[in-house]
Short mmCIF file of N, CA and C in Angstrom, two decimals:
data_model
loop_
_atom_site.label_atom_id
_atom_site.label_comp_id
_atom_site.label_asym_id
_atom_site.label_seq_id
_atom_site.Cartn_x
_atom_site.Cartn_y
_atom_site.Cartn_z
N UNK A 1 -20.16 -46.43 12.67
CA UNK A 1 -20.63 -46.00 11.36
C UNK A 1 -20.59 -47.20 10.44
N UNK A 2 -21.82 -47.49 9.58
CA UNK A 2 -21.68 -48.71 8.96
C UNK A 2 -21.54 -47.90 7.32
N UNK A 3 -21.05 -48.67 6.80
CA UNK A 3 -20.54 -49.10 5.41
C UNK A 3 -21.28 -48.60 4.36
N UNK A 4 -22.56 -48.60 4.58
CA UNK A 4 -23.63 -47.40 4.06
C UNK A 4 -23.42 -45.96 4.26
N UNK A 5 -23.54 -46.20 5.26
CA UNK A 5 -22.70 -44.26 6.46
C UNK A 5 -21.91 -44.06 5.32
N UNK A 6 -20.31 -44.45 5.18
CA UNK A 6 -19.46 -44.34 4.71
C UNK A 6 -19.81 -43.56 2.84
N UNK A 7 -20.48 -44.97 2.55
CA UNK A 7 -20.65 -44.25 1.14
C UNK A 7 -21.75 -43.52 0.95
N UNK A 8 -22.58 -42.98 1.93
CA UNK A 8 -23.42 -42.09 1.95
C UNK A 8 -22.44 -40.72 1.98
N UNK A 9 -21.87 -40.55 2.34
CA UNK A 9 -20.88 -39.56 3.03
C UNK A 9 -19.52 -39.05 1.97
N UNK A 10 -19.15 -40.26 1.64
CA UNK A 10 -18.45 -39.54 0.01
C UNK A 10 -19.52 -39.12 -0.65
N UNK A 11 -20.55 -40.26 -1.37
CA UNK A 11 -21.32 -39.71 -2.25
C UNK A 11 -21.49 -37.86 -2.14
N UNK A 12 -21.94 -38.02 -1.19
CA UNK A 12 -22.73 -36.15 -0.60
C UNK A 12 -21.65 -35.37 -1.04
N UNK A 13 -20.29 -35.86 -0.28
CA UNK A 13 -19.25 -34.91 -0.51
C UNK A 13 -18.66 -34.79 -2.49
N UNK A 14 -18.92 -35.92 -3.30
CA UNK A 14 -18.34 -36.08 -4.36
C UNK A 14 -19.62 -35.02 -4.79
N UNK A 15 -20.83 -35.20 -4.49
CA UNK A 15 -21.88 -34.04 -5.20
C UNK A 15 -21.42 -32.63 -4.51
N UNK A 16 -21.33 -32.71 -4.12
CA UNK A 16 -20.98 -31.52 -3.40
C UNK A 16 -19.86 -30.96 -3.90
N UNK A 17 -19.12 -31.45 -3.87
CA UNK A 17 -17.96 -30.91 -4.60
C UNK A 17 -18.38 -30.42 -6.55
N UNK A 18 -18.98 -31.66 -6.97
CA UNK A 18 -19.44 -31.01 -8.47
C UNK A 18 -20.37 -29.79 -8.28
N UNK A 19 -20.94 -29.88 -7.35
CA UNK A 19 -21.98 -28.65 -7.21
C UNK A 19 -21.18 -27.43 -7.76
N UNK A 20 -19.89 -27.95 -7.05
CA UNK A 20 -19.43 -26.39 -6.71
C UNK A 20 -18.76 -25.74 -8.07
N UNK A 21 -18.20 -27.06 -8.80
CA UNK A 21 -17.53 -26.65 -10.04
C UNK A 21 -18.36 -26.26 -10.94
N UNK A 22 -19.58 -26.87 -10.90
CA UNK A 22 -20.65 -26.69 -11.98
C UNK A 22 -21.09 -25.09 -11.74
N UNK A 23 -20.93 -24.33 -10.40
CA UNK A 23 -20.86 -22.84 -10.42
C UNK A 23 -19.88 -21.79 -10.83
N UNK A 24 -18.32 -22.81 -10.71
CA UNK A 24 -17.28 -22.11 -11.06
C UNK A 24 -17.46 -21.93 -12.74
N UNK A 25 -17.85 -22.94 -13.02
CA UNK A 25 -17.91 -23.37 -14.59
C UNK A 25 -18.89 -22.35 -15.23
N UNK A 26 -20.42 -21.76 -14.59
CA UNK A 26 -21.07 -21.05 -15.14
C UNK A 26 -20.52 -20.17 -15.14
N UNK A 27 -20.17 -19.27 -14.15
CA UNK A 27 -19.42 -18.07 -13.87
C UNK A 27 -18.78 -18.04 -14.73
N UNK A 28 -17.86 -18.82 -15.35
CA UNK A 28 -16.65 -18.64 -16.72
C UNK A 28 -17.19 -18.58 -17.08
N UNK A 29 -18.36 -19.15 -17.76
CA UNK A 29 -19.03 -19.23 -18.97
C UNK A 29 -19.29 -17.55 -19.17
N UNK A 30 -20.18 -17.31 -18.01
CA UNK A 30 -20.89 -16.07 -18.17
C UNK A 30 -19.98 -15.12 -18.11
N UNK A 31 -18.54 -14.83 -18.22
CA UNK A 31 -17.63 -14.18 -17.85
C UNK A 31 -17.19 -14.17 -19.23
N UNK A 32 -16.98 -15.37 -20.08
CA UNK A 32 -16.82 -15.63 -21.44
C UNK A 32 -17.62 -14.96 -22.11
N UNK A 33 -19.15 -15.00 -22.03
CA UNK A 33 -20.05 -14.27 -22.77
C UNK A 33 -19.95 -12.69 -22.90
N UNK A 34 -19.76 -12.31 -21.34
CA UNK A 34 -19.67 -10.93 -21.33
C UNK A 34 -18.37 -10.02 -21.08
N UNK A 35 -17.11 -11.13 -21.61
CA UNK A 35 -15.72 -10.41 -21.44
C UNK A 35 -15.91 -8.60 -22.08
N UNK A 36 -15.62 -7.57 -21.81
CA UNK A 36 -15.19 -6.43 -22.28
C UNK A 36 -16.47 -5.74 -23.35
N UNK A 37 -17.63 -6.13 -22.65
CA UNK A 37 -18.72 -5.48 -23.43
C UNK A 37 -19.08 -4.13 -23.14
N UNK A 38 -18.21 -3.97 -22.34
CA UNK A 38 -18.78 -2.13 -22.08
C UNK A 38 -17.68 -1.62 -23.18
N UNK A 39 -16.92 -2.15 -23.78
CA UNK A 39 -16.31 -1.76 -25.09
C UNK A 39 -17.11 -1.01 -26.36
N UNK A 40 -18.60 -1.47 -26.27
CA UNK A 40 -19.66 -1.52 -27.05
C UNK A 40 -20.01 0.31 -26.79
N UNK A 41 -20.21 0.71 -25.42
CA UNK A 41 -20.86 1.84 -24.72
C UNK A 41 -20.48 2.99 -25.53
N UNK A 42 -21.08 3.49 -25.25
CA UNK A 42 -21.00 5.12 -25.85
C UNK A 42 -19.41 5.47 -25.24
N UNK A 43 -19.37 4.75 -24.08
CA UNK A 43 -18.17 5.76 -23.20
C UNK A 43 -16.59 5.03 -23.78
N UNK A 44 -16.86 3.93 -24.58
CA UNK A 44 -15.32 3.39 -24.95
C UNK A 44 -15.52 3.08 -26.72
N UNK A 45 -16.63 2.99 -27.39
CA UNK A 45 -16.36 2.77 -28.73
C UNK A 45 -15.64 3.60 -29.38
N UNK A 46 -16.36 4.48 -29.21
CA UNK A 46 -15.50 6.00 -30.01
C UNK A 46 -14.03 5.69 -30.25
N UNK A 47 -13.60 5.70 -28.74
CA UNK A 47 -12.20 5.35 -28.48
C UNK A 47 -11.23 4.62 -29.10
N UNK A 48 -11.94 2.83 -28.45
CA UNK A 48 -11.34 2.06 -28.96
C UNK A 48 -11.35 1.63 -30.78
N UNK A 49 -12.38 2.41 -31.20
CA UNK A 49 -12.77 2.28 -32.89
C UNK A 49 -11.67 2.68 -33.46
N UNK A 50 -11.19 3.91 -33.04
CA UNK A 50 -9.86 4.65 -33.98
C UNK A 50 -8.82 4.12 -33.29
N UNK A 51 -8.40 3.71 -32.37
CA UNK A 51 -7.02 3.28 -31.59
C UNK A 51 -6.93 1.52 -32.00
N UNK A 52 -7.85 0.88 -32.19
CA UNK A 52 -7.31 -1.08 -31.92
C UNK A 52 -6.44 -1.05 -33.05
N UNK A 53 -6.70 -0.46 -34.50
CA UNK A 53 -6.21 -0.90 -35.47
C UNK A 53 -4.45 -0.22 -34.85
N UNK A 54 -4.57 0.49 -34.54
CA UNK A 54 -2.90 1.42 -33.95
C UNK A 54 -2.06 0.22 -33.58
N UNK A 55 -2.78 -1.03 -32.37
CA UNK A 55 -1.93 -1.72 -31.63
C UNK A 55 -1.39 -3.05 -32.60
N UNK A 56 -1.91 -3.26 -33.98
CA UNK A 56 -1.10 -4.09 -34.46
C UNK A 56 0.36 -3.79 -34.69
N UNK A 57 0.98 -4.68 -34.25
CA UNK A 57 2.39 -4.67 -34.74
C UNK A 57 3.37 -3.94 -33.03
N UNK A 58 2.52 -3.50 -32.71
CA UNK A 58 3.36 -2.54 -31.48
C UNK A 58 3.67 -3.29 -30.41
N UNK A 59 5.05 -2.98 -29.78
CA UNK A 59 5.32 -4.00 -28.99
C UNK A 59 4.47 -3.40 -27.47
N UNK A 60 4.19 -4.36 -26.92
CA UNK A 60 3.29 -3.92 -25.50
C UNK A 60 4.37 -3.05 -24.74
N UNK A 61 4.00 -2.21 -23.97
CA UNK A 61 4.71 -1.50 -22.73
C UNK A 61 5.52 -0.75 -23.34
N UNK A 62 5.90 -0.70 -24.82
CA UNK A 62 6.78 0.25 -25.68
C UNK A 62 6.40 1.66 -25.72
N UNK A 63 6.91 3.33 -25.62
CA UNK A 63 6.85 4.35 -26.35
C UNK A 63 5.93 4.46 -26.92
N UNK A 64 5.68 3.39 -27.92
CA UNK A 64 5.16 3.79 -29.09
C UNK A 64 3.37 2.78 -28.23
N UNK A 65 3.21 1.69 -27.65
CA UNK A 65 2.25 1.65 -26.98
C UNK A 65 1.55 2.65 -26.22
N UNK A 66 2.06 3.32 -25.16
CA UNK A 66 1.59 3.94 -24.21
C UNK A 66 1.08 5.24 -24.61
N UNK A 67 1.86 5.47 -26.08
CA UNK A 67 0.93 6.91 -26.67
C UNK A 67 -0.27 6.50 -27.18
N UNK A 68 -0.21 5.44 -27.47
CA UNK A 68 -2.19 4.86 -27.97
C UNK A 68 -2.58 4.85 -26.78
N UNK A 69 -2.40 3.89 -25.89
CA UNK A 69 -3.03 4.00 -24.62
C UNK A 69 -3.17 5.21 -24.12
N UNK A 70 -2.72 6.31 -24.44
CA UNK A 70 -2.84 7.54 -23.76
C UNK A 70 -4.03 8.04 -24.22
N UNK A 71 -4.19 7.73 -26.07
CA UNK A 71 -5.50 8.89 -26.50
C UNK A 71 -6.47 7.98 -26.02
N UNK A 72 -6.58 6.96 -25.56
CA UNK A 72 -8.05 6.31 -25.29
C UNK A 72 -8.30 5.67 -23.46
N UNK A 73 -7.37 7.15 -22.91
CA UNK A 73 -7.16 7.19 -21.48
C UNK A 73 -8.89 7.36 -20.74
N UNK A 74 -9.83 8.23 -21.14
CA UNK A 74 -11.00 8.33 -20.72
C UNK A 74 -12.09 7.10 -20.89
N UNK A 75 -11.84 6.35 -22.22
CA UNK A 75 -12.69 5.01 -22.28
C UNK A 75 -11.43 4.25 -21.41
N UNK A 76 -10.83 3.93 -21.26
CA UNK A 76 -9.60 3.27 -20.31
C UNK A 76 -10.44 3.18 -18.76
N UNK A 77 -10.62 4.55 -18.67
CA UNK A 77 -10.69 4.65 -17.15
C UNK A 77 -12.36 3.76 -16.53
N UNK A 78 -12.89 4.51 -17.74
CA UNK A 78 -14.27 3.81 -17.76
C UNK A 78 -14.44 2.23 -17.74
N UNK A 79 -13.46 1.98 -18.60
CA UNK A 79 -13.95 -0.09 -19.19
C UNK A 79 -13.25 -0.20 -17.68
N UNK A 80 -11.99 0.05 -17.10
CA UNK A 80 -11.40 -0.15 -15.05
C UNK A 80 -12.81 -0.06 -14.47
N UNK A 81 -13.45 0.70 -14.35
CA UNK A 81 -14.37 1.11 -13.59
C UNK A 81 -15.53 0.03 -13.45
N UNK A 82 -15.82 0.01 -14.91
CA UNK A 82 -16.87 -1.31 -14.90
C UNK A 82 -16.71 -2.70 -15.27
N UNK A 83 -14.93 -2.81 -15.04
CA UNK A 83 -14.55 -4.50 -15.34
C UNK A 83 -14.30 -4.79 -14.47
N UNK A 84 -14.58 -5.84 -13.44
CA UNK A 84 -13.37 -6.36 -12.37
C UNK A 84 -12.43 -7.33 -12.30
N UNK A 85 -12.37 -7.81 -14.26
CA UNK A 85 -10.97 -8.16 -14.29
C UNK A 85 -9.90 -7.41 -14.41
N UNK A 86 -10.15 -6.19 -14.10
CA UNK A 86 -8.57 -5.24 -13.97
C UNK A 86 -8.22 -4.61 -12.87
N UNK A 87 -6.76 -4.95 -12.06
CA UNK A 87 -6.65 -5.09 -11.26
C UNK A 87 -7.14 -3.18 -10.82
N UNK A 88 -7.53 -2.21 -11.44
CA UNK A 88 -7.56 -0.92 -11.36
C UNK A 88 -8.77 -0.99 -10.82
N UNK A 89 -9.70 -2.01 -10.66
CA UNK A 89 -10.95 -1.49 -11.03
C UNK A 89 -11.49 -1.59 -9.09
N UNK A 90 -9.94 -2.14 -8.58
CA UNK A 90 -10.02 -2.13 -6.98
C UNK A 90 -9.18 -1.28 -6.28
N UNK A 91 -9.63 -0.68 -5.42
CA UNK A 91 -8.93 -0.14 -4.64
C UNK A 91 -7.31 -0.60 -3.96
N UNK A 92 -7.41 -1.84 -3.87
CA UNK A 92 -5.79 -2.50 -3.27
C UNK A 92 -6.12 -3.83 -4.69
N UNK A 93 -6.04 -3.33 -5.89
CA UNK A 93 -5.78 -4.03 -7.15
C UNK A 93 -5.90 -5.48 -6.98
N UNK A 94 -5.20 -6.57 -7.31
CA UNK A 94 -4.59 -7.93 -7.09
C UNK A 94 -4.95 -8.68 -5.77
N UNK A 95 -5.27 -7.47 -5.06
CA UNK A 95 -5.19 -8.27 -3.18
C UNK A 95 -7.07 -8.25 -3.38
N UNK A 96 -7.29 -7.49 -3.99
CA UNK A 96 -9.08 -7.17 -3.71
C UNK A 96 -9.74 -8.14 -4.99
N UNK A 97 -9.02 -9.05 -5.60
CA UNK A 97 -9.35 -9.39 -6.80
C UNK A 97 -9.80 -11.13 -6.58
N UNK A 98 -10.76 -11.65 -7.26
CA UNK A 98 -11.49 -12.86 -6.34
C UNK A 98 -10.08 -13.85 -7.78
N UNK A 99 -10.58 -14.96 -7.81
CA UNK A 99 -9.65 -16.11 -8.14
C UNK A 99 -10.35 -15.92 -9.38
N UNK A 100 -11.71 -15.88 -9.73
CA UNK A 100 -11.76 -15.86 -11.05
C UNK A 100 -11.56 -14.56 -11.63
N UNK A 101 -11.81 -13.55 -11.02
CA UNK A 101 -11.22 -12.37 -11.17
C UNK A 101 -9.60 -12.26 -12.34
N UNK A 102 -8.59 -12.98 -11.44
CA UNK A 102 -7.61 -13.30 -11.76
C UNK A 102 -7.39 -14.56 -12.90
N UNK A 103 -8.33 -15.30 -13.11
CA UNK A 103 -8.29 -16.65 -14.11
C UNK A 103 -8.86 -15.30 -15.17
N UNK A 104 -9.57 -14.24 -15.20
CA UNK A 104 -10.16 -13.91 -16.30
C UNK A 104 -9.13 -12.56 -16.90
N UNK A 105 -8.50 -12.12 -15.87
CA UNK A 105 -7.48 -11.31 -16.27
C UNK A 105 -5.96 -11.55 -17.18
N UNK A 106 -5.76 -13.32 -16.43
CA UNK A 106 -5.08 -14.44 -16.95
C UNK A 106 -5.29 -14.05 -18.76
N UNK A 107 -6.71 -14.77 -18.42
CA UNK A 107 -7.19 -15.15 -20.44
C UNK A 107 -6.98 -13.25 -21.01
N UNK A 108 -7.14 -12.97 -20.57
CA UNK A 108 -7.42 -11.42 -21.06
C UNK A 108 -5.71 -10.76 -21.50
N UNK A 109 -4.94 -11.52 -20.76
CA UNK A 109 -3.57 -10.80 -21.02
C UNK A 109 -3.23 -11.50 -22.35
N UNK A 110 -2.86 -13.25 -22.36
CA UNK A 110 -3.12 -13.82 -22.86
C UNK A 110 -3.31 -13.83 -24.49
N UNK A 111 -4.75 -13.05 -24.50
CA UNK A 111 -5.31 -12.71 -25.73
C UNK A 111 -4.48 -11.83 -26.17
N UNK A 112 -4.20 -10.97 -25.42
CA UNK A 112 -3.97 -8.59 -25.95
C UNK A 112 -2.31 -9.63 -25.90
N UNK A 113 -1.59 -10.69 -25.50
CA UNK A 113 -0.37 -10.86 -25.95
C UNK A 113 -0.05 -11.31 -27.21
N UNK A 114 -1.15 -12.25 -27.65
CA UNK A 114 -1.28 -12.77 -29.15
C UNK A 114 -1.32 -11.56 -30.23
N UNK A 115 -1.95 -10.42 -30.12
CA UNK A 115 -1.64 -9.62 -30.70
C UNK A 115 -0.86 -8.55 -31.71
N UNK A 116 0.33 -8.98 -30.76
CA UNK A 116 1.36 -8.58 -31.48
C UNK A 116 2.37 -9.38 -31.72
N UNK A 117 3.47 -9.64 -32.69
CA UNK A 117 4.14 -10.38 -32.83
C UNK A 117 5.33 -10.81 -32.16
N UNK A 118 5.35 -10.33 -31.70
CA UNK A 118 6.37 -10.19 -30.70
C UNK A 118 5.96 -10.72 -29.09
N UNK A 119 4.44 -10.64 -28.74
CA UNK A 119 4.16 -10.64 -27.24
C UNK A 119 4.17 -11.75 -27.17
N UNK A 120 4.13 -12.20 -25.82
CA UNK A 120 4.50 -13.57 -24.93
C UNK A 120 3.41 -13.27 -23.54
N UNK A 121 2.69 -14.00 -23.12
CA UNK A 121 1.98 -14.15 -21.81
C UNK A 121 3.09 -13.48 -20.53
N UNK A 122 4.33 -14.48 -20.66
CA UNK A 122 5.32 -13.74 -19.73
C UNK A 122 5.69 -12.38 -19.45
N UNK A 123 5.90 -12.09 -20.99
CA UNK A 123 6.34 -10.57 -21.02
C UNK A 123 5.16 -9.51 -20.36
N UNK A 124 4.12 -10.14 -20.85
CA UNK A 124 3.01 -9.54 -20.24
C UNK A 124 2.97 -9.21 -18.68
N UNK A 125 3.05 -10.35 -18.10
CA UNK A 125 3.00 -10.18 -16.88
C UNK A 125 3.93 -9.80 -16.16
N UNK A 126 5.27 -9.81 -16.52
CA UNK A 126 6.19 -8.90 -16.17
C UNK A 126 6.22 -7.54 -16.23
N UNK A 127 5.51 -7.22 -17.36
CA UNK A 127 5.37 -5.56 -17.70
C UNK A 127 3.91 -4.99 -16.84
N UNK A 128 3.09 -6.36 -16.33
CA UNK A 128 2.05 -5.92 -15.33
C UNK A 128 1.73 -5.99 -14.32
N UNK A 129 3.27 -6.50 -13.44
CA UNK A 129 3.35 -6.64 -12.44
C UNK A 129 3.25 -5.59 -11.70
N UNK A 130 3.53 -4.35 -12.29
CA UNK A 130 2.72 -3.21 -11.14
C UNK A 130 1.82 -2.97 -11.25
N UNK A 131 1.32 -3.61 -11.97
CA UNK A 131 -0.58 -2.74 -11.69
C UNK A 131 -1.15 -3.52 -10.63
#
């Protein structure tokens, strides 16, 4: 193999490799654009319209959380159904869930942790380790 070979052969592989990020990269993008838009639907506005203002101040996984989460259990089930960043929205949750799947569930906890004053990314994921 001559010396050309050689850097013919990274080259391919160094494109090749950007190829691939430059798909990972759209996918976020387009994952960014359309985070939680079935929020919008007939089947979760209603819902989430009278309940978001509820979750300021409330600590996640608290009593006093899970009764909001309770009245907006039917748009709940719906936004699972048509998100597949939640691990619900699979049959074997976490195991059925692709990598960006999980990078977008990541940003998504993330966010709903900033929320309250009290939340932490950690706490989050400790309190969502069973789902």
């Amino acid at each position: 193999m001559t010396r050309n070979d050689v850097i013919r052969l990274n080259a391919a592989h160094i494109r090749r490799v950007g190829e691939f990020l430059v798909r990972i990269s759209n996918e976020l993008n387009q994952r960014a654009i359309n985070h939680d838009a079935s929020k919008w639907s007939e089947e979760e506005w209603p819902y989430f319209e009278k309940v978001t203002p509820k979750f300021a101040g409330v600590t996640y996984g608290s009593d006093e959380y899970k009764a909001i989460v309770a009245e907006v259990k039917p748009a709940n089930e719906h936004h699972n159904k048509v998100n597949r960043h939640h691990p619900e929205h699979f049959a074997n949750g976490i195991n059925d869930m692709t990598l960006l799947d999980l990078i977008e569930m990541m940003c998504d906890w993330k966010a709903a942790s900033e929320r309250s004053s009290d939340g932490t990314i950690a706490r989050s994921i400790e309190h969502n380790k069973k789902r």
